Coordinates of C-alpha atoms in Angstrom, one line a residue:
Chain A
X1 CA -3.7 -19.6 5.4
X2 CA 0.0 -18.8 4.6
X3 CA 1.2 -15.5 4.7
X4 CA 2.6 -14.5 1.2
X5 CA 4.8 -11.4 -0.1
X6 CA 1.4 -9.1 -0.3
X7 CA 0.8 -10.2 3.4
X8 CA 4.1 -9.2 4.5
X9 CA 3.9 -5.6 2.7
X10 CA 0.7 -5.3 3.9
X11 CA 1.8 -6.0 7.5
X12 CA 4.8 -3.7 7.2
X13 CA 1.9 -0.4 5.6
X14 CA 0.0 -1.7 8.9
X15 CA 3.1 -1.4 10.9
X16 CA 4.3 2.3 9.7
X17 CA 0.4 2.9 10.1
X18 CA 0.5 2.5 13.8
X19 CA 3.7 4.2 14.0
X20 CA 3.1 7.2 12.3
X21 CA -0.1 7.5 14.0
X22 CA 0.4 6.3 17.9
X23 CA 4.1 6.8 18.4
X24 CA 6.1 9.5 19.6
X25 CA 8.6 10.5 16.3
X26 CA 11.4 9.4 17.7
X27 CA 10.5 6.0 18.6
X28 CA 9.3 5.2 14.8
X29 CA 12.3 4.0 13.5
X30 CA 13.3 1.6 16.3
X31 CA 9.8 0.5 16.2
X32 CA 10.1 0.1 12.6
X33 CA 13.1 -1.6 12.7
X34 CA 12.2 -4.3 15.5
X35 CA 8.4 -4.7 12.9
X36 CA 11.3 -5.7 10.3
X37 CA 13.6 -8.1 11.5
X38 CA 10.9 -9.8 12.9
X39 CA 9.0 -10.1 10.1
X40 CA 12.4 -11.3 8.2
X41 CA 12.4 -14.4 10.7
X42 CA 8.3 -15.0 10.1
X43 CA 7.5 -18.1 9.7
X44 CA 5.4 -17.4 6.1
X45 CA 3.6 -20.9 6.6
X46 CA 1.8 -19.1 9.5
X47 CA -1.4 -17.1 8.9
X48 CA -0.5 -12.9 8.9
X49 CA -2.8 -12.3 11.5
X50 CA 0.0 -14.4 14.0
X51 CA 2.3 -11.0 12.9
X52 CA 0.0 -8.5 13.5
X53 CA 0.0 -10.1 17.2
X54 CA 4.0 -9.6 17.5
X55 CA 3.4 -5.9 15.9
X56 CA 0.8 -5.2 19.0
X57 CA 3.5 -6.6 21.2
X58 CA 6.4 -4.6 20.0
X59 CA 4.3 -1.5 20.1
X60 CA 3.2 -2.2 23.3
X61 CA 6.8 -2.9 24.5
X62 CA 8.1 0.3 23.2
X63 CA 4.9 2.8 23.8
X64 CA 3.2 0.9 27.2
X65 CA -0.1 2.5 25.9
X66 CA -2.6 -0.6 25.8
X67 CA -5.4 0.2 22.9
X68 CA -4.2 2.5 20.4
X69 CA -7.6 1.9 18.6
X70 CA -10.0 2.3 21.4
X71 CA -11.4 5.8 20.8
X72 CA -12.6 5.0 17.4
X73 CA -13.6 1.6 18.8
X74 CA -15.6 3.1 20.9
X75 CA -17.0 5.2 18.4
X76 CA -17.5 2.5 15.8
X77 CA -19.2 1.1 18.9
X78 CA -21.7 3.9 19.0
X79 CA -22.2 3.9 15.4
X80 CA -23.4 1.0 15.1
X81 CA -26.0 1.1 18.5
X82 CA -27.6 4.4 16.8
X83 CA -27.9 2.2 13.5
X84 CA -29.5 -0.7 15.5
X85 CA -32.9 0.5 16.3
X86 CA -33.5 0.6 12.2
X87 CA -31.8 -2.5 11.4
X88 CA -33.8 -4.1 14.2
X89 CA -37.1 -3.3 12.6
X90 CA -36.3 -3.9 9.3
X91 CA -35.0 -7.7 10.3
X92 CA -38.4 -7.6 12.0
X93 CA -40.4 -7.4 8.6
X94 CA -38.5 -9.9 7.1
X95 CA -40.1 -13.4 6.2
X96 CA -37.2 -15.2 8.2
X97 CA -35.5 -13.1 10.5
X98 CA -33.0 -15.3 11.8
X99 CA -31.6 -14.9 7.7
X100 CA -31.6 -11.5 8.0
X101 CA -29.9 -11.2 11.0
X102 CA -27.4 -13.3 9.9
X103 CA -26.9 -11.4 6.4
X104 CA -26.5 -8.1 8.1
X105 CA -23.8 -9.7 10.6
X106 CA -22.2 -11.1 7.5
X107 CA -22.2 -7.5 6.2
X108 CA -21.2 -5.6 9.6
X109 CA -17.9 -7.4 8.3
X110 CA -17.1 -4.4 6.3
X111 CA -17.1 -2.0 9.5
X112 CA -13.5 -1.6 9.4
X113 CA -13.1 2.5 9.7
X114 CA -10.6 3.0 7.0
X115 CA -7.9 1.1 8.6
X116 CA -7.3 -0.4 5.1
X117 CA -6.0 -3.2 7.4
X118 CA -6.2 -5.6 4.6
X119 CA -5.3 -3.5 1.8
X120 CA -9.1 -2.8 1.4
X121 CA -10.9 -0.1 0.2
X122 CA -12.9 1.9 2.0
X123 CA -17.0 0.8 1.5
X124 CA -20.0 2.5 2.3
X125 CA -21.0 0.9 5.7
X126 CA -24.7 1.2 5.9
X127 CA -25.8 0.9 2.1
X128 CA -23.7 -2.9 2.4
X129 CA -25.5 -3.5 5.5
X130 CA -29.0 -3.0 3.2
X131 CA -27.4 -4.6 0.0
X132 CA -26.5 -7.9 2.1
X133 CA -30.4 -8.8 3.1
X134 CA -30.8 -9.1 -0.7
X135 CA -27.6 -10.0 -2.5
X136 CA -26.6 -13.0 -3.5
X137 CA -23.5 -15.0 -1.7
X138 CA -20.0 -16.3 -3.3
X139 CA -20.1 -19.6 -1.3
X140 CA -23.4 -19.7 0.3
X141 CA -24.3 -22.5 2.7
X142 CA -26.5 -20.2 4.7
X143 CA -29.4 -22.8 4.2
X144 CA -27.2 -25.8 6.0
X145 CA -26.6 -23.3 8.6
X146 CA -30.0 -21.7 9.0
X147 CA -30.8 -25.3 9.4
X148 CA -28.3 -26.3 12.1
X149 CA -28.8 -23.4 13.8
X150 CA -32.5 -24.2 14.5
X151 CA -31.0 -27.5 16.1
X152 CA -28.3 -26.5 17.5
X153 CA -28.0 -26.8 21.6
X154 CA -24.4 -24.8 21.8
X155 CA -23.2 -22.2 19.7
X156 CA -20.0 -21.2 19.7
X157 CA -19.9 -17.3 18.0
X158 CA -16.2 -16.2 17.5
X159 CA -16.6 -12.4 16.7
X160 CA -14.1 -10.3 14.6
X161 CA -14.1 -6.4 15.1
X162 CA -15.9 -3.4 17.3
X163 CA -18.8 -1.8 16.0
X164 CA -19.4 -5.2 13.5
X165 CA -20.0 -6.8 17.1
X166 CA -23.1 -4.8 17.3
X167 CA -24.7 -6.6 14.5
X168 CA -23.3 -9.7 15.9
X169 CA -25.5 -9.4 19.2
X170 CA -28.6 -8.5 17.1
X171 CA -28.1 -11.7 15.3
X172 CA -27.5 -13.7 18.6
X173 CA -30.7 -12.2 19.9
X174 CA -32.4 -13.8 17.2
X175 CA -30.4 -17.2 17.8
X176 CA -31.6 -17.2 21.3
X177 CA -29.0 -16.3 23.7
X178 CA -29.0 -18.7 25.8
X179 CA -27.8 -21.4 23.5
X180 CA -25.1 -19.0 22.4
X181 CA -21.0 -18.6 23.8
X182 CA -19.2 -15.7 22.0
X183 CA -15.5 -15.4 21.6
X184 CA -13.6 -12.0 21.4
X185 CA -9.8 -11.0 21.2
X186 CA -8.1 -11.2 24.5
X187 CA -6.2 -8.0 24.1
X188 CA -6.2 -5.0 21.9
X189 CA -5.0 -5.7 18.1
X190 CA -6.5 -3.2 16.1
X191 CA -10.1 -2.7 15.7
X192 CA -10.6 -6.5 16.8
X193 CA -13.5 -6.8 19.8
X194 CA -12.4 -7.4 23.0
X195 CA -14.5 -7.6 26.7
X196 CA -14.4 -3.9 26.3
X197 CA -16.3 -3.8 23.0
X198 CA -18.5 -6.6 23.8
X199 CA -19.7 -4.6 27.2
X200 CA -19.9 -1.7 25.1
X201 CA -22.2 -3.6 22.7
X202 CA -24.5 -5.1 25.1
X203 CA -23.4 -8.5 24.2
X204 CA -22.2 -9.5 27.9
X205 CA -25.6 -9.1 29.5
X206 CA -26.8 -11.1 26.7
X207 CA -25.1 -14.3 26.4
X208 CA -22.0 -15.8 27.6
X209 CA -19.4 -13.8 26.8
X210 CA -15.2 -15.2 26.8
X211 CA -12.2 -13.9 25.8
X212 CA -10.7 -16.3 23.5
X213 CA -6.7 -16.4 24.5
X214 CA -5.7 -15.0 21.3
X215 CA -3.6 -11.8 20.7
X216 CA -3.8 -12.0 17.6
X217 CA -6.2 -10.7 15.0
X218 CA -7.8 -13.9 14.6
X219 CA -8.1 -16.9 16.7
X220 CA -4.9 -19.6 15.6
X221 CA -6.0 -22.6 18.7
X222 CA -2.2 -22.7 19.3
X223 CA -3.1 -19.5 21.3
X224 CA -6.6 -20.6 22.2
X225 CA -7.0 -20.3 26.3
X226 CA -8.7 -24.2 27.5
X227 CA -11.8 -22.6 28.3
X228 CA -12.1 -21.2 24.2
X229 CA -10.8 -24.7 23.8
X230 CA -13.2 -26.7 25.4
X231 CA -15.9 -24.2 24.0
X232 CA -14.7 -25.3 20.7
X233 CA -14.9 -28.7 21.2
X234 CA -17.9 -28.9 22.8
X235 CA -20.1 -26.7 20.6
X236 CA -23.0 -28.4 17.9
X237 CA -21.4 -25.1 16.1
X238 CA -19.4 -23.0 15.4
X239 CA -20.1 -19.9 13.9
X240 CA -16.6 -17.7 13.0
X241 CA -16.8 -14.3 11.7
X242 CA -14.3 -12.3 9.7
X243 CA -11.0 -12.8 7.7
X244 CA -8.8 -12.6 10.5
X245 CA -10.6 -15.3 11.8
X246 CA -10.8 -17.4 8.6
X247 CA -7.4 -17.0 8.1
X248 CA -6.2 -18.6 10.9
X249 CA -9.0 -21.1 12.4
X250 CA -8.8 -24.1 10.2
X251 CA -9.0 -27.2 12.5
X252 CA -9.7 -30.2 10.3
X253 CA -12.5 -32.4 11.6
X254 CA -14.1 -29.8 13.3
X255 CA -16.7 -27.6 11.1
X256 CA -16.6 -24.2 11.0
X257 CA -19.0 -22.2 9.1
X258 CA -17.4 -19.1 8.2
X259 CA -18.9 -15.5 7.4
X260 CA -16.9 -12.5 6.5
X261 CA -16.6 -10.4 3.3
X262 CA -13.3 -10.9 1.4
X263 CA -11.5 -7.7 1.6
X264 CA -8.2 -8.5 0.6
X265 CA -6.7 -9.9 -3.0
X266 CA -4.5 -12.7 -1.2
X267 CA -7.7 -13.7 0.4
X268 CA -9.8 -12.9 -2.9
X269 CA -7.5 -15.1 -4.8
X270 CA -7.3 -18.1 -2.0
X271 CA -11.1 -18.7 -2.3
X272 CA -11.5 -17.6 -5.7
X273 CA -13.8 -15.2 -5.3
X274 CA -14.0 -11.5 -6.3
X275 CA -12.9 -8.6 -3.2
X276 CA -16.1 -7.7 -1.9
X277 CA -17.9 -10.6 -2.1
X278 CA -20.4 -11.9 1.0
X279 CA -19.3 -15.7 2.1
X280 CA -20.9 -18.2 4.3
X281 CA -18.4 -21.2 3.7
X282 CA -18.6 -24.2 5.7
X283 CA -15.0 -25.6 6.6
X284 CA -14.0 -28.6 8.1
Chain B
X1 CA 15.2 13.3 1.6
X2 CA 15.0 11.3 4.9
X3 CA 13.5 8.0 4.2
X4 CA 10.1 8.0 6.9
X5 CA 7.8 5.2 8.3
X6 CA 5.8 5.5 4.7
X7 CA 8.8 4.9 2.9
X8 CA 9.6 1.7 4.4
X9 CA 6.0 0.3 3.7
X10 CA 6.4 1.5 -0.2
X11 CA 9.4 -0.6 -0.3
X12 CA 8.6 -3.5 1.3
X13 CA 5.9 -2.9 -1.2
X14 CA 8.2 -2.4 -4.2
X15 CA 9.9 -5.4 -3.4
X16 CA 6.5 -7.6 -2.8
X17 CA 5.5 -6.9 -6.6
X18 CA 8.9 -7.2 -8.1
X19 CA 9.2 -10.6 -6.4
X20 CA 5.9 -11.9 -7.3
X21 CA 6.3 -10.2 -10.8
X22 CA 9.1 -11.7 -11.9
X23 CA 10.8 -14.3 -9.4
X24 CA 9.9 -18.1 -9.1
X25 CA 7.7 -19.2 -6.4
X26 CA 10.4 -20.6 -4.4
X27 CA 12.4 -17.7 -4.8
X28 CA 9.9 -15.0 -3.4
X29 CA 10.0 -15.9 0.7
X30 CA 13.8 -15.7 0.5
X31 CA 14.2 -12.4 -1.5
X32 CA 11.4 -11.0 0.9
X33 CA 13.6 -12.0 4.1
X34 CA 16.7 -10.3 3.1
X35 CA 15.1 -7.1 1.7
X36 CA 13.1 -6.8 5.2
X37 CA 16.5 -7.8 6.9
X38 CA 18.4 -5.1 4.7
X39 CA 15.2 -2.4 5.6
X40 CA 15.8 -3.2 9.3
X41 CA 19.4 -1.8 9.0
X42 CA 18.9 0.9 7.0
X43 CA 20.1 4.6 7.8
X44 CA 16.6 6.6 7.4
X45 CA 18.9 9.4 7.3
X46 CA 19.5 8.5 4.1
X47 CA 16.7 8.7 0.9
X48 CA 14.3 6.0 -0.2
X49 CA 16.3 5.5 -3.6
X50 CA 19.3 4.2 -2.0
X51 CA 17.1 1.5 -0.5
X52 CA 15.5 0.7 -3.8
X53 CA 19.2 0.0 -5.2
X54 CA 19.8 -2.7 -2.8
X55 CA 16.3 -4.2 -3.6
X56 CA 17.7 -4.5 -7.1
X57 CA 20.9 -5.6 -5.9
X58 CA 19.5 -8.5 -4.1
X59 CA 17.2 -9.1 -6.7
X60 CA 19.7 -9.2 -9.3
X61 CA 21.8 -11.5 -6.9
X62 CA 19.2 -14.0 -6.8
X63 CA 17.7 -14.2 -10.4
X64 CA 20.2 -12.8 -12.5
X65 CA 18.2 -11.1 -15.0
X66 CA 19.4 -7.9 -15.7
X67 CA 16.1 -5.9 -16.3
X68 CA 13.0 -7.1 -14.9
X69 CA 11.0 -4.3 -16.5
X70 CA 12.8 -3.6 -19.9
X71 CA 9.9 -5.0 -21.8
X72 CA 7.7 -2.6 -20.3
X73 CA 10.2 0.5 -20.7
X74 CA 10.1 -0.6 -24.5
X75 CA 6.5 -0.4 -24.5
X76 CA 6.9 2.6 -22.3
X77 CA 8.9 4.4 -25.1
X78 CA 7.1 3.2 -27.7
X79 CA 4.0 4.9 -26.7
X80 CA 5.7 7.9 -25.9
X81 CA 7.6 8.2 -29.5
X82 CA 4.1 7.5 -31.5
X83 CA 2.9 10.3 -29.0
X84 CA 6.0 12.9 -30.4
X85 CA 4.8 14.2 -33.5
X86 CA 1.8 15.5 -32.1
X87 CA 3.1 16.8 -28.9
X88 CA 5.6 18.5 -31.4
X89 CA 3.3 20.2 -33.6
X90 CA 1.7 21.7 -30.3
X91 CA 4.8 23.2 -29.0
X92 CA 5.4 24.9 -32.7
X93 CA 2.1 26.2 -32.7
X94 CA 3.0 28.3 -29.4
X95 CA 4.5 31.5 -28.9
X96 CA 7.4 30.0 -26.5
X97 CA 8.1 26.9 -27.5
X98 CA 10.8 26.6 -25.2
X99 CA 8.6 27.0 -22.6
X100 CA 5.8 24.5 -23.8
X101 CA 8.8 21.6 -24.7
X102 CA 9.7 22.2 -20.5
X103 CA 6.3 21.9 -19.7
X104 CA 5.6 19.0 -21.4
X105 CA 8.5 17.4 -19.9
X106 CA 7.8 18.0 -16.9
X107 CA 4.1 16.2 -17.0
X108 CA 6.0 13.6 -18.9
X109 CA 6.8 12.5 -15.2
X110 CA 3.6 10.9 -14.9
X111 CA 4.7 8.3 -17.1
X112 CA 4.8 5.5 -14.1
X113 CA 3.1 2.5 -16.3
X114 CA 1.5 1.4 -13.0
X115 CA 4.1 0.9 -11.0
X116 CA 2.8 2.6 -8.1
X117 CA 6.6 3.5 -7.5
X118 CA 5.6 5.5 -5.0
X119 CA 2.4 5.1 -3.9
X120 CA 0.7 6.9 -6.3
X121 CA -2.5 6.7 -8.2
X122 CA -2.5 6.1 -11.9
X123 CA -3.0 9.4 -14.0
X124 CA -3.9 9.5 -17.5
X125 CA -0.8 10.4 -19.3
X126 CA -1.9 12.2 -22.8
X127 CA -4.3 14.3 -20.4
X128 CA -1.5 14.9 -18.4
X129 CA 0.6 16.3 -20.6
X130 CA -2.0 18.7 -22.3
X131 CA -2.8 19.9 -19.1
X132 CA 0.6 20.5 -17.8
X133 CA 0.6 23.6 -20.8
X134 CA -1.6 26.1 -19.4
X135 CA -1.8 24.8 -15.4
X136 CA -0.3 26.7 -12.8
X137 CA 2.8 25.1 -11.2
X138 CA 3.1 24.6 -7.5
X139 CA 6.1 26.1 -7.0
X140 CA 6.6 28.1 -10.4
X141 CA 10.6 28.9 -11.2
X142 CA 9.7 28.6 -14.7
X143 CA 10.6 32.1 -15.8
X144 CA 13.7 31.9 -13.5
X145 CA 14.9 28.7 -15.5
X146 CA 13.9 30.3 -19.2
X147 CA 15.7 33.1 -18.6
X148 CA 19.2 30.9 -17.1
X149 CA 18.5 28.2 -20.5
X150 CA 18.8 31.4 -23.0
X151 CA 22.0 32.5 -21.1
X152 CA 23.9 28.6 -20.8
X153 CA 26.7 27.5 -22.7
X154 CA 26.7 24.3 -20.9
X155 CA 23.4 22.0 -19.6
X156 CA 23.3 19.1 -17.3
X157 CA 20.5 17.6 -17.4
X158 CA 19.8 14.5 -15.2
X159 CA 17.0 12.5 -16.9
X160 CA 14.4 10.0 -15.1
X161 CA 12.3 7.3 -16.8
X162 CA 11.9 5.7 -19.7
X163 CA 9.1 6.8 -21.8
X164 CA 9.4 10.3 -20.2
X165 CA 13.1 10.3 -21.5
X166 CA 11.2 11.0 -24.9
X167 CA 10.0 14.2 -24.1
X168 CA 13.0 15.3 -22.2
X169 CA 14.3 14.7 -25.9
X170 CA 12.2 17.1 -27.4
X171 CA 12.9 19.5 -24.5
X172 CA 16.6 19.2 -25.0
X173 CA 16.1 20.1 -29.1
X174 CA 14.6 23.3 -27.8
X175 CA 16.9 24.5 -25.5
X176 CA 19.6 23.6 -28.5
X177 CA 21.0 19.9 -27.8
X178 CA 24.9 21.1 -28.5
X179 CA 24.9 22.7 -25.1
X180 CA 23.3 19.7 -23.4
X181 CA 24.9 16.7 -21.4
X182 CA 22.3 14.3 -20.1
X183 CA 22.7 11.8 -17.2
X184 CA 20.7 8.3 -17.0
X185 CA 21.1 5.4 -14.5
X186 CA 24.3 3.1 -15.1
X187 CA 21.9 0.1 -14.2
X188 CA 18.4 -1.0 -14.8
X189 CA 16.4 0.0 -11.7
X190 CA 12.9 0.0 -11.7
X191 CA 11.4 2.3 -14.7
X192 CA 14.3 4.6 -15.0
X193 CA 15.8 5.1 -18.2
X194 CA 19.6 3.9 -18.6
X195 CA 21.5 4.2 -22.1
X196 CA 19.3 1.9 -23.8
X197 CA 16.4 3.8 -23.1
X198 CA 18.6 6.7 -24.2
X199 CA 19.3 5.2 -27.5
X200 CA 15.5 3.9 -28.0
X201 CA 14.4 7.5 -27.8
X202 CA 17.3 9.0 -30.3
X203 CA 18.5 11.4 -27.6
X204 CA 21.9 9.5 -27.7
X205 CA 21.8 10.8 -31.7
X206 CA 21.2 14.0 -30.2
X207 CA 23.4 15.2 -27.5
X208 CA 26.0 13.6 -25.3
X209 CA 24.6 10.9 -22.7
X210 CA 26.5 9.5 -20.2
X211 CA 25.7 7.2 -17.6
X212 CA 25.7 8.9 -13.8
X213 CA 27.3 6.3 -12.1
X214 CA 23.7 5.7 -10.3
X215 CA 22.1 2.5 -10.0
X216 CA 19.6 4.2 -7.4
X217 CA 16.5 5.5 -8.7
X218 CA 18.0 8.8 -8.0
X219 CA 21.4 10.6 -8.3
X220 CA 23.1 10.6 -5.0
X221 CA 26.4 12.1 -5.5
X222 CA 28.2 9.6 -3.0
X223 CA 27.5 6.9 -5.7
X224 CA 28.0 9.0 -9.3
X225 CA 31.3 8.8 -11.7
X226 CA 34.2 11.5 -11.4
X227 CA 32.6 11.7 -15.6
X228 CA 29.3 13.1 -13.6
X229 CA 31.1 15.2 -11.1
X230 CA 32.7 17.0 -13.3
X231 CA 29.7 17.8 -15.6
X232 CA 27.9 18.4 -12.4
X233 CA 30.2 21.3 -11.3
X234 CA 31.4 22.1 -14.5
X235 CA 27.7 23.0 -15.7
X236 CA 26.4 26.3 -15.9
X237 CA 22.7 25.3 -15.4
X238 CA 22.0 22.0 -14.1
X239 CA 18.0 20.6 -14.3
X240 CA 16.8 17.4 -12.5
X241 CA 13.7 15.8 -13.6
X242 CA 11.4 13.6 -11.6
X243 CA 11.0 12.5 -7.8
X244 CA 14.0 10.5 -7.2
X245 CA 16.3 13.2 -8.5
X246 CA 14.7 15.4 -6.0
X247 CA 15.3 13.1 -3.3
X248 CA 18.2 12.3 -3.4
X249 CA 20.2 15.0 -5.3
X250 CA 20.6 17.6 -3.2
X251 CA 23.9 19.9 -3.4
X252 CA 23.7 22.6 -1.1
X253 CA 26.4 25.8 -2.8
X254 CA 25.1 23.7 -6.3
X255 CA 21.9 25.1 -7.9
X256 CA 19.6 22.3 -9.5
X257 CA 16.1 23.2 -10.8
X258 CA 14.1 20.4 -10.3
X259 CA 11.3 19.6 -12.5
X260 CA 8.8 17.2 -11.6
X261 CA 5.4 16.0 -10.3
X262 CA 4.5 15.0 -6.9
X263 CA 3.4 11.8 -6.6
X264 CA 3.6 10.4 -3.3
X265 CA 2.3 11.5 0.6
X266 CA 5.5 11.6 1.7
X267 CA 7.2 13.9 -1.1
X268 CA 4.2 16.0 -1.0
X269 CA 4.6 16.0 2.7
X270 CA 8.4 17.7 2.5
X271 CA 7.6 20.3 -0.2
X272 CA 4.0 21.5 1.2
X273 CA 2.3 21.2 -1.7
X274 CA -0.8 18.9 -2.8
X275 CA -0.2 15.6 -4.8
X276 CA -0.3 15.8 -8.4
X277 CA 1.2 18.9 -8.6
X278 CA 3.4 20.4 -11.0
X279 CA 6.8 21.6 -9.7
X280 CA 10.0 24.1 -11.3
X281 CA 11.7 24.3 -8.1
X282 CA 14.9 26.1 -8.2
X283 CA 17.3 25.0 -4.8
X284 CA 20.8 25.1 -3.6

């Protein structure tokens, strides 16, 4: 997805964001200015999630501190564990489970904690969670992928943020583990899962678990490590969750199926679809 | 006013919907790429409005239309001149009229159309205005200013935006428009009104307008006409409506009473008071 004027105001709120909140005062304005003449050299037919990866970079370059997002990671995290318990049974009366598990990953999507990262507002996290089992989706191909997932001998799962990953391993439970790789952030990039979350969330004692060689809040396969690569290749599927993700992994030829909730109007207006809405797009 | 971290996101913001508002496709990137370069350059020890005049400058060096939002600060008017007769009949129907005509003027800042100028939420105007008679003002130098209006022989009064411009007209017939000189922008800069929205709302048929040599959204000295200056030090009362004014106009040995309403984190920030509130703030 190319990154338009929104995106680039957008990136610069996200920018001031982190500086206002993680930077000593008088190292705001140089950050601020490095954040801006970068951004003036962007290359706009990249996806913005490539420029939130040089705005981690420059922060980290200027501040040294590596997660400025990790306390209320963790506790988005924790959040989501104490919410599991219930979610777990009520996926557990459903008629197919492996739908509801993968409705209420689709709607862990919204767990963003007010970061108003893409210009989104905030949205009640648990009452989507329960709207998702029954709502009705934009694009929905969650039949074809029910359907390939029953097949499938490889899955590749590329998770999006902390605390969503939560739901993500209760829907991998009901996958089956085994058949299952998931992909998180290699570094810190704002509330985007990393090893750290995915410990935190139980997730690496339950499947394979890799860090995906992006820094960036998605997963472009120009920054791809070979092992993500060779996941990517060799899976029956590949499951991608999140904008940040949709927004920047389009390999033609290779299906994707894609579930996220559109929380941003350049992303609204790119699928045609209203902000808010559930999707489960195949892509590819 | 130093410009902060906030400020730089509202203008890249500002410049984001004035380029996909009214510039061709092609057009946008490039714009977007100079304002960010201009941003990374500029002296935060200076206010926000002096950014938002080279926006325009660059803006106006690329397209070439004079006034991207002169249609709306037609309509803008408009509305506010079928509003008059009312508001008009209120003020006579109170026991200081002088008093409700300021009032009114002062909520007549909320006339934004939108714009989110400044980050701010969209408030009902008509309510606005009705309400601004009998609420309490954040920093109250009403009486203060009443008392120095009875007294002047000669007012300067350094006007805002267009639509609001129509109730500082009604203002400026109660204080006695012989004794008033009001300011406007030399150049079409966002909402603010210039002579043609001086004209448009009669005051021009009223008192004597001049332009302020400002093409900011504000009235810096450094950038008004020796014609200001001299009203400005010649004046016995001077009174500055709206945000912009407030940032930028500051004369310290030169009293200004500002009247206007906050409407942004940042300027609510600075003055310790909540957003939304009503201000008669006498400094200098």
């Amino acid at each position: 997805m190319h990154t338009q004027v929104e995106c680039i105001a957008c990136l610069t709120k996200q920018a001031a964001g982190l500086a206002r909140e993680f930077l000593a005062p008088h190292k705001r304005e140089p950050f601020m200015r490095r954040v801006l003449e970068g951004l003036a050299r962007f290359d706009c037919d990249a996806p913005p999630p490539l420029f939130t990866r040089e705005i981690y970079r420059i922060y980290r370059d200027m501040d040294g501190k590596g997660d400025p997002y990790g306390e209320k990671k963790r506790h988005s995290n924790e959040q989501a564990l104490s919410l599991a318990p219930r979610l777990r049974r009520i996926i557990a009366s459903r008629p197919d489970m492996l739908e509801a598990a993968l409705r209420m990953a689709v709607a862990g999507n919204i767990i963003d904690f007010g970061l108003g990262a893409h210009g989104c507002e905030e949205i009640a996290v648990e009452d989507t969670i329960m709207n998702a089992l029954d709502s009705s989706f934009a694009v929905n191909d969650i039949p074809e992928l029910i359907e390939r997932l029953r097949k499938a001998e490889h899955v590749l799962y590329v998770a999006d943020n902390a605390g969503e990953i939560v739901l993500d391993r209760i829907f991998i439970e009901h996958i089956g583990p085994d058949r299952v790789t998931c992909a998180v952030r290699s570094a810190p990039v704002i509330n985007d899962a990393t090893l750290t979350d995915a410990a935190q969330a139980g997730l690496d004692r339950l499947c394979r678990v890799i860090p995906s060689g992006s820094e960036a809040p998605g997963t472009p396969l120009s920054l791809c490590s070979e092992e993500f690569l060779e996941c990517f290749a060799a899976a029956d599927l590949v499951i991608s969750k999140g904008q940040g993700n949709f927004e920047t992994l389009d390999a033609p030829g290779r299906e994707v199926f894609h579930l996220f909730m559109v929380k941003c109007p350049v992303v609204s207006q790119e699928v045609d679809v209203p902000m808010g809405s559930f999707m489960a797009m195949k892509r590819g």
